[in-house]
C-alpha positions as a printed NumPy array, in Angstrom:
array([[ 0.   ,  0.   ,  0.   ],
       [ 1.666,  3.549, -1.312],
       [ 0.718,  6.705,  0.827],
       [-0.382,  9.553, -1.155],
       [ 0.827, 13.015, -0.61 ],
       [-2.46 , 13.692,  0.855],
       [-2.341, 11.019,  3.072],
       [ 0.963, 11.995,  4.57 ],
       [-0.448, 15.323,  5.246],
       [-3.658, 14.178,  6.919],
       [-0.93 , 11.862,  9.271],
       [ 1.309, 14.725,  9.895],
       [-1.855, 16.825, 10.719],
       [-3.076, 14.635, 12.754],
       [ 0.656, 13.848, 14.542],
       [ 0.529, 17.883, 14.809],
       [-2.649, 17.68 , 17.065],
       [-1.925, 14.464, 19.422],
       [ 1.79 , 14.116, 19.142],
       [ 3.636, 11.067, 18.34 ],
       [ 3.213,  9.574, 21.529],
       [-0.19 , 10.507, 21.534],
       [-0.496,  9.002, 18.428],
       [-2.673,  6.   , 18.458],
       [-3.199,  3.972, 14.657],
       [-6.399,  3.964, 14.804],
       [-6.303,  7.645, 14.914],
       [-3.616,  7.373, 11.882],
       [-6.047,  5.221, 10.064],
       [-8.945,  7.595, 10.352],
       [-6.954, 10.944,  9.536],
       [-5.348,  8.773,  5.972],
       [-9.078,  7.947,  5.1  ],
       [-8.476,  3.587,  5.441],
       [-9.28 ,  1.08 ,  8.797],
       [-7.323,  0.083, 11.179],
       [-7.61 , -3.254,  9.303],
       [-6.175, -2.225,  6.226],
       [-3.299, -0.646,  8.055],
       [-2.135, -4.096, 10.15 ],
       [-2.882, -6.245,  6.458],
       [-0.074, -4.148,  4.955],
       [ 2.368, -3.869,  8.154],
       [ 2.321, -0.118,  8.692],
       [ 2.402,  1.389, 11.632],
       [ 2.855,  4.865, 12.541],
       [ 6.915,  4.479, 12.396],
       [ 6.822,  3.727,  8.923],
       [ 4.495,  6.375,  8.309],
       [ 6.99 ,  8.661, 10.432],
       [ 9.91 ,  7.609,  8.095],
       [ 7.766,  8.086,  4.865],
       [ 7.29 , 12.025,  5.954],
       [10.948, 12.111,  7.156],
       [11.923, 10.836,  3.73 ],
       [ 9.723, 13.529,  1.928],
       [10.751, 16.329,  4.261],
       [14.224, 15.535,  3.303],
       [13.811, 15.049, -0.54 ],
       [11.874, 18.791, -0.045],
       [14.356, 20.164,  1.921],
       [17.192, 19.271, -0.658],
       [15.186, 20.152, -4.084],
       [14.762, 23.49 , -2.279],
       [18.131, 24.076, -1.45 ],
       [19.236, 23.162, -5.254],
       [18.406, 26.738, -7.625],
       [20.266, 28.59 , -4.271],
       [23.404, 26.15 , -5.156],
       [23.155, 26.678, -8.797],
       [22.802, 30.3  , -8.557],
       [24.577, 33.225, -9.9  ],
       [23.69 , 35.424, -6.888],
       [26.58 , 36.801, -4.321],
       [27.495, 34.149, -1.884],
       [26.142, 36.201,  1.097],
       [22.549, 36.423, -0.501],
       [22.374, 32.875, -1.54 ],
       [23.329, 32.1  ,  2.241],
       [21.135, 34.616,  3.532],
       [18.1  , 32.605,  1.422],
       [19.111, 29.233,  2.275],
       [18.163, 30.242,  5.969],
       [15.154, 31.338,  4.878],
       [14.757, 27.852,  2.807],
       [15.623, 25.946,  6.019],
       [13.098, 27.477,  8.505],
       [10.267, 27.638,  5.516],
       [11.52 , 24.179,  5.795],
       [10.627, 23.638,  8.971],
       [ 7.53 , 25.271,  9.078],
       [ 6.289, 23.201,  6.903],
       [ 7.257, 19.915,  8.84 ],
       [ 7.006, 21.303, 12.06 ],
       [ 4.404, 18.507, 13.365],
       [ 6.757, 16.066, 11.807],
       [10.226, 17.733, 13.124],
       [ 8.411, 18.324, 17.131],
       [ 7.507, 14.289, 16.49 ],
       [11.279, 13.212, 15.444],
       [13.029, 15.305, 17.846],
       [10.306, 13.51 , 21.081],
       [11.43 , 10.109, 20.379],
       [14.552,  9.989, 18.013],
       [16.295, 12.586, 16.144],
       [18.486,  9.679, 14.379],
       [17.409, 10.893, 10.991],
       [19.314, 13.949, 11.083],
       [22.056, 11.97 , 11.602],
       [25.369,  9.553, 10.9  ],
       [27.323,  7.308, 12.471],
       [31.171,  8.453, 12.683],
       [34.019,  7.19 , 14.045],
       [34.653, 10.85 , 15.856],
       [35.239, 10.413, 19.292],
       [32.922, 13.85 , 19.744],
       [30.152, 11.838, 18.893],
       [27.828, 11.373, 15.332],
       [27.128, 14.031, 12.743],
       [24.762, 15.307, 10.484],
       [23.691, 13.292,  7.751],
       [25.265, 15.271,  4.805],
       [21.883, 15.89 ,  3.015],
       [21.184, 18.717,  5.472],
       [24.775, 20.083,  5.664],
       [26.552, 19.935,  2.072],
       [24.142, 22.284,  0.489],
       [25.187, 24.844,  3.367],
       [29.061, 23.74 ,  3.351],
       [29.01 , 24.839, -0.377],
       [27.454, 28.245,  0.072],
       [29.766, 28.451,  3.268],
       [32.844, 27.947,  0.614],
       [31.383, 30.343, -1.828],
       [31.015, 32.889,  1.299],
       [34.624, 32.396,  2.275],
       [35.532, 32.927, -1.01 ],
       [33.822, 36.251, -1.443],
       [35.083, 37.524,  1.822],
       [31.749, 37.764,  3.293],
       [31.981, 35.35 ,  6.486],
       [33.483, 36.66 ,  9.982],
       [36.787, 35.036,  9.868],
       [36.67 , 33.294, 13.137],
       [34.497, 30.694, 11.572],
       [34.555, 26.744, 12.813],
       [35.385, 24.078, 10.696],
       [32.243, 22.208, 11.651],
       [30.107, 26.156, 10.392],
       [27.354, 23.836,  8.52 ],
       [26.353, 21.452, 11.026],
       [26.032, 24.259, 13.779],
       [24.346, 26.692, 11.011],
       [21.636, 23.603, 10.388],
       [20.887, 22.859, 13.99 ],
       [21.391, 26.268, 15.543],
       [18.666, 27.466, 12.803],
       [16.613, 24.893, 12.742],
       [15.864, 23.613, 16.326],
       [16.155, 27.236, 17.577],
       [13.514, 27.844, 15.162],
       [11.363, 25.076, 16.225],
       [11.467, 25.636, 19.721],
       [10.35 , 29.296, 19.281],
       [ 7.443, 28.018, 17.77 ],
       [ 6.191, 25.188, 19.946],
       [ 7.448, 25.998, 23.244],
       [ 7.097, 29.857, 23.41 ],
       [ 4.292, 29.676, 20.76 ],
       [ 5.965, 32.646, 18.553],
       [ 4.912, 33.284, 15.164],
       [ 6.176, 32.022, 11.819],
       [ 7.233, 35.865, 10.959],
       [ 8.578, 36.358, 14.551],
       [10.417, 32.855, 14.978],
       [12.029, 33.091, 11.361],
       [13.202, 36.663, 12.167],
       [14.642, 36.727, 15.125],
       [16.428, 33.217, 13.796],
       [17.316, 34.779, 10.571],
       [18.77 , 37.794, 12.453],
       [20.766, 35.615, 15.099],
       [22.386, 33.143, 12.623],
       [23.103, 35.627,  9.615],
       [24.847, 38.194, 12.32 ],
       [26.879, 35.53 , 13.692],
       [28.37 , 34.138, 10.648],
       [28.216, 37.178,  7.744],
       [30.334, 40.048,  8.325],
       [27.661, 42.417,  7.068],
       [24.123, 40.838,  6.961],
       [23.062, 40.974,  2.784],
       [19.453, 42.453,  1.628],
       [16.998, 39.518,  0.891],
       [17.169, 38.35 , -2.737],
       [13.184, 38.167, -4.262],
       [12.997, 34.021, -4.651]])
């Protein structure tokens, strides 16, 4: 049995409102629009139907990170919109993102043999590390800037982002800014106008 797009969005809805936890399948099964039946007959339970959104959110997350890679923009501006890609990003998956980050956050990351522990998977990080590059080659970043600039850009953004939202119950337009404003200033040694996308 194949999910359709609009029956991923009726499970991450209805994640959104309960919470994974909270989640119970025969809740799932009513939100996708099929019985509980149909769901055991085909082995899915609401794990798989976690890792089917986690897979879409990441296939998203990349194909809107690709025109910012491939663009002719300054380095600053394309960085400057790939925050504002990453927190539309989560947004848009918040239910699934708060549902990940209660019970495992393992999808955002790799195993590695780095004593300092795992990192993250390079799907979220090598479309940054590449406008990072582009940055440092225009002279744009601070030049105190750690090696590992990606990985804390992605998670600083991103989870700072998504606890604004959930846990102090800030707006999209409030949350993004004051993350957009954070990030950009700490990184960027003069924050660029915002390129029309």
């Amino acid at each position: 049995m194949k999910l359709s797009d609009e029956q991923l969005d009726a499970a991450a809805a209805a994640m959104g409102r309960t919470g994974y936890a909270g989640l119970r399948l025969e809740d799932l099964a009513s939100a996708i629009g099929v019985s509980r039946v149909t769901l055991h007959r085909h082995e899915i339970g609401k794990g798989d139907v976690l890792g089917l959104l986690a897979a879409r959110a990441t296939t998203e997350y990349r194909d809107a990170m690709w025109p910012l890679l491939t663009s002719s923009l300054p380095a600053g501006e394309r960085l400057s919109a790939a925050v504002d890609v990453l927190l539309e990003q989560a947004e848009r998956h918040l239910p699934l993102l708060v549902a990940l980050g209660a019970i495992s956050d393992e999808v955002f990351h790799e195993a590695d043999d780095d004593p300092e522990g795992d990192v993250t998977r390079g799907v979220f990080t090598e479309p940054l590390e590449r406008l990072l590059h582009d940055a440092r080659a225009e002279a744009v970043l601070r030049p105190e800037q750690d090696p590992d600039l990606a990985t804390v850009l992605f998670n600083s953004a991103g989870w700072t982002y998504i606890h604004l939202r959930t846990g102090h119950r800030w707006s999209p337009e409030r949350a993004a800014a004051a993350v957009r404003a954070l990030v950009l200033h700490g990184i960027l040694q003069q924050e660029p106008t915002r390129p029309e996308r």
